Amino acid sequence: DSGVTQTPKHLITATGQRVTLRCSPRSGDLSVYWYQQSLDQGLQFLIHYYNGEERAKGNILERFSAQQFPDLHSELNLSSLELGDSALYFCASSPRLDGLGSDEQFFGPGTRLTVL
Amino acid sequence: DQQVKQNSPSLSVQEGRISILNCDYTNSMFDYFLWYKKYPAEGPTFLISISSIKDKNEDGRFTVFLNKSAKHLSLHIVPSQPGDSAVYFCAASAENNFNKFYFGSGTKLNVKP
């Protein structure tokens, strides 16, 4: 158990819909990262938040957005869903802002999104 | 644009033998590398890392080797155990862009008893 929680575990929805994925980081961790893992693909970095502020963006679609709240939990919002958005979405937390030493990230179990 | 590549999707090894997992990268700015292990239905867990100032880092049965000139790293597991069966991801980041981590597509290791 990494200490990172993600809800829901599974989500099935239809094209065109909007969903929200939630992540609670480990206690005390200020950084939250979001990743997408499509079938047979590696983890694609989406976005990084530190203490409520966006710090880095990866290949995140404009239809996707995220935020980190004052209590440090984070939400990833996916809208106008397409079939290709079906994937595992992981969040990870870290106590650090930076990758100096690139401190390890602690991953949650993931949310499996299926778009029908 | 896949900056970190794991060209072997799977590897099968006999228990007790050495497992060697490979990873190549294209971005010469990468200066920190990590390996993660992932079991089914779980998130990845950190295994071992290496900074570009080193060419080897060892932690118990796990050793990571870095060849900067070849832009190649490898993870050696000796001796391999059935519990090591999992998907292994390598990842990289650059000091000038340290908030971003680039992952390979993973290698599924099967250690046969």
Coordinates of C-alpha atoms in Angstrom, one line a residue:
Chain A
D1 CA 0.0 0.0 0.0
S2 CA 1.6 3.2 -1.2
G3 CA -0.6 5.5 0.8
V4 CA -2.0 7.1 -2.4
T5 CA -5.6 6.5 -3.0
Q6 CA -7.6 6.9 -6.2
T7 CA -11.3 6.8 -6.7
P8 CA -13.1 5.4 -8.4
K9 CA -11.4 2.1 -9.2
H10 CA -13.4 1.6 -12.4
L11 CA -15.5 3.9 -14.4
I12 CA -17.5 3.1 -17.5
T13 CA -19.1 5.9 -19.4
A14 CA -20.2 6.9 -22.9
T15 CA -18.5 9.0 -25.5
G16 CA -19.1 12.7 -25.1
Q17 CA -19.5 12.5 -21.4
R18 CA -17.4 14.1 -18.6
V19 CA -15.8 12.4 -15.7
T20 CA -13.7 13.3 -12.7
L21 CA -11.0 11.2 -11.2
R22 CA -9.8 11.8 -7.7
C23 CA -6.5 11.3 -6.1
S24 CA -5.5 11.7 -2.4
P25 CA -1.7 11.8 -2.0
R26 CA 0.3 10.3 0.8
S27 CA 0.1 12.3 4.0
G28 CA 2.4 15.3 3.8
D29 CA 3.2 14.9 0.1
L30 CA 2.9 18.2 -1.8
S31 CA 3.4 16.9 -5.3
V32 CA 0.8 15.1 -7.4
Y33 CA 1.5 13.7 -10.8
W34 CA -1.1 12.3 -13.3
Y35 CA -0.3 9.7 -15.8
Q36 CA -2.3 7.9 -18.5
Q37 CA -1.5 4.3 -19.5
S38 CA -3.2 3.2 -22.7
L39 CA -3.2 -0.5 -23.7
D40 CA 0.3 -1.8 -24.2
Q41 CA 1.7 1.7 -23.8
G42 CA 4.0 3.1 -21.2
L43 CA 2.9 5.7 -18.7
Q44 CA 2.3 9.1 -20.4
F45 CA 3.0 12.0 -18.1
L46 CA 0.0 14.4 -18.1
I47 CA 0.5 17.0 -15.5
H48 CA 2.2 17.8 -12.2
Y49 CA 1.0 20.0 -9.3
Y50 CA 2.9 21.1 -6.3
N51 CA 1.1 22.6 -3.3
G52 CA -1.8 23.7 -5.4
E53 CA 0.1 25.1 -8.4
E54 CA 0.6 23.6 -11.8
R55 CA 4.3 23.0 -12.3
A56 CA 4.6 21.0 -15.5
K57 CA 2.4 19.8 -18.4
G58 CA 3.0 16.8 -20.6
N59 CA 0.9 15.5 -23.4
I60 CA -2.4 16.5 -21.8
L61 CA -5.3 17.1 -24.2
E62 CA -7.2 20.4 -24.0
R63 CA -10.3 18.4 -23.1
F64 CA -8.5 17.3 -19.9
S65 CA -7.9 19.5 -16.9
A66 CA -6.7 19.0 -13.4
Q67 CA -6.4 20.9 -10.2
Q68 CA -5.0 20.4 -6.7
F69 CA -7.0 21.6 -3.8
P70 CA -5.8 23.2 -0.5
D71 CA -6.1 19.9 1.2
L72 CA -3.7 18.6 -1.5
H73 CA -6.0 16.1 -3.1
S74 CA -6.2 16.4 -6.8
E75 CA -8.8 15.9 -9.5
L76 CA -8.4 15.1 -13.1
N77 CA -11.3 16.1 -15.3
L78 CA -11.9 14.5 -18.6
S79 CA -14.5 15.9 -20.9
S80 CA -16.0 15.2 -24.3
L81 CA -14.7 11.7 -23.9
E82 CA -13.7 9.6 -26.9
L83 CA -13.1 5.9 -27.3
G84 CA -9.4 6.5 -27.3
D85 CA -9.5 8.0 -23.8
S86 CA -10.1 4.5 -22.4
A87 CA -7.0 3.8 -20.3
L88 CA -5.6 3.4 -16.8
Y89 CA -5.1 6.7 -15.1
F90 CA -2.6 6.8 -12.3
C91 CA -1.7 9.5 -9.9
A92 CA 1.5 9.6 -8.0
S93 CA 2.6 11.7 -5.1
S94 CA 6.0 12.8 -3.8
P95 CA 7.2 14.9 -0.9
R96 CA 9.4 17.0 -3.2
L97 CA 8.9 19.7 -5.8
D98 CA 11.8 18.7 -7.9
G99 CA 13.5 15.8 -9.4
L100 CA 16.9 16.7 -8.0
G101 CA 17.7 13.2 -7.1
S102 CA 14.4 12.7 -8.8
D103 CA 12.8 11.4 -5.6
E104 CA 10.7 8.4 -6.1
Q105 CA 7.0 8.9 -6.8
F106 CA 4.4 6.8 -4.9
F107 CA 1.7 5.6 -7.2
G108 CA -1.9 4.9 -6.5
P109 CA -3.6 1.8 -7.8
G110 CA -5.1 3.6 -10.8
T111 CA -8.6 4.3 -12.2
R112 CA -9.6 2.2 -15.1
L113 CA -11.7 4.3 -17.5
T114 CA -13.7 2.6 -20.2
V115 CA -15.4 4.8 -22.8
L116 CA -18.1 3.0 -24.8
Chain B
D1 CA 7.6 11.0 -29.5
Q2 CA 8.9 8.1 -27.4
Q3 CA 12.0 9.4 -25.7
V4 CA 12.4 6.3 -23.5
K5 CA 12.1 3.0 -25.2
Q6 CA 11.9 -0.6 -23.9
N7 CA 12.1 -2.7 -27.0
S8 CA 11.5 -6.0 -25.4
P9 CA 7.8 -6.3 -24.4
S10 CA 8.5 -9.5 -22.5
L11 CA 11.3 -11.6 -21.0
S12 CA 11.3 -15.1 -19.6
V13 CA 14.0 -16.3 -17.2
Q14 CA 14.6 -19.4 -15.1
E15 CA 14.5 -19.0 -11.3
G16 CA 18.0 -18.4 -10.0
R17 CA 19.4 -17.0 -13.2
I18 CA 20.1 -13.4 -14.2
S19 CA 17.3 -11.2 -15.6
I20 CA 18.5 -8.3 -17.8
L21 CA 16.0 -5.6 -18.7
N22 CA 17.1 -3.0 -21.2
C23 CA 16.1 0.6 -21.8
D24 CA 17.2 3.2 -24.4
Y25 CA 16.6 6.9 -24.4
T26 CA 17.1 9.6 -27.0
N27 CA 17.2 12.8 -25.0
S28 CA 20.8 13.6 -24.0
M29 CA 19.5 16.0 -21.3
F30 CA 18.1 13.2 -19.2
D31 CA 20.3 12.9 -16.1
Y32 CA 18.2 10.8 -13.8
F33 CA 16.8 7.4 -14.4
L34 CA 14.5 5.2 -12.4
W35 CA 13.1 1.7 -12.6
Y36 CA 9.6 0.8 -11.4
K37 CA 8.0 -2.5 -10.9
K38 CA 4.3 -3.1 -11.5
Y39 CA 2.1 -6.0 -10.4
P40 CA -1.3 -6.5 -12.0
A41 CA -4.1 -4.3 -10.5
E42 CA -1.5 -2.2 -8.6
G43 CA 0.3 1.0 -9.3
P44 CA 4.0 1.0 -10.1
T45 CA 6.4 0.9 -7.2
F46 CA 9.8 2.4 -7.2
L47 CA 12.7 -0.1 -7.4
I48 CA 16.0 1.6 -8.0
S49 CA 17.4 4.8 -9.5
I50 CA 20.7 6.2 -10.9
S51 CA 22.1 9.6 -11.5
S52 CA 24.0 10.4 -14.6
I53 CA 27.1 11.0 -12.5
K54 CA 27.2 7.3 -11.9
D55 CA 27.4 4.3 -14.1
K56 CA 26.2 1.7 -11.7
N57 CA 24.0 1.6 -8.7
E58 CA 23.3 -1.6 -6.6
D59 CA 20.6 -2.4 -4.2
G60 CA 20.6 -6.0 -3.1
R61 CA 19.7 -8.2 -6.0
F62 CA 19.1 -5.3 -8.2
T63 CA 21.7 -3.4 -10.1
V64 CA 21.2 -0.6 -12.7
F65 CA 23.9 0.2 -15.2
L66 CA 24.0 3.4 -17.2
N67 CA 25.9 3.8 -20.4
K68 CA 25.6 7.5 -21.2
S69 CA 27.5 7.4 -24.5
A70 CA 25.1 4.7 -25.8
K71 CA 22.1 6.3 -24.1
H72 CA 21.3 2.9 -22.6
L73 CA 20.5 1.6 -19.2
S74 CA 19.9 -1.9 -18.0
L75 CA 18.5 -3.5 -14.9
H76 CA 20.1 -6.7 -13.7
I77 CA 18.3 -9.0 -11.2
V78 CA 20.4 -11.7 -9.7
P79 CA 19.3 -14.2 -8.7
S80 CA 15.8 -13.9 -10.2
Q81 CA 12.9 -15.1 -8.1
P82 CA 9.3 -16.0 -9.1
G83 CA 8.1 -13.0 -7.1
D84 CA 10.0 -10.8 -9.5
S85 CA 7.5 -11.6 -12.2
A86 CA 6.0 -8.2 -13.0
V87 CA 6.1 -5.5 -15.6
Y88 CA 9.2 -3.3 -15.3
F89 CA 9.2 0.3 -16.4
C90 CA 12.2 2.5 -16.9
A91 CA 11.8 6.3 -16.5
A92 CA 13.9 9.3 -17.1
S93 CA 13.9 13.0 -16.2
A94 CA 16.1 16.0 -16.9
E95 CA 17.4 18.4 -14.4
N96 CA 16.3 21.4 -16.5
N97 CA 12.8 19.9 -16.6
F98 CA 12.7 17.9 -13.5
N99 CA 9.0 17.9 -13.0
K100 CA 8.4 15.7 -16.1
F101 CA 9.1 12.0 -16.1
Y102 CA 9.2 10.0 -19.3
F103 CA 8.4 6.3 -19.0
G104 CA 9.1 3.4 -21.3
S105 CA 6.3 1.0 -22.4
G106 CA 7.4 -1.7 -20.0
T107 CA 8.9 -5.2 -20.1
K108 CA 6.9 -8.0 -18.7
L109 CA 9.3 -10.3 -16.8
N110 CA 8.3 -13.9 -16.1
V111 CA 10.5 -15.9 -13.8
K112 CA 9.8 -19.6 -14.1
P113 CA 10.3 -21.8 -11.0

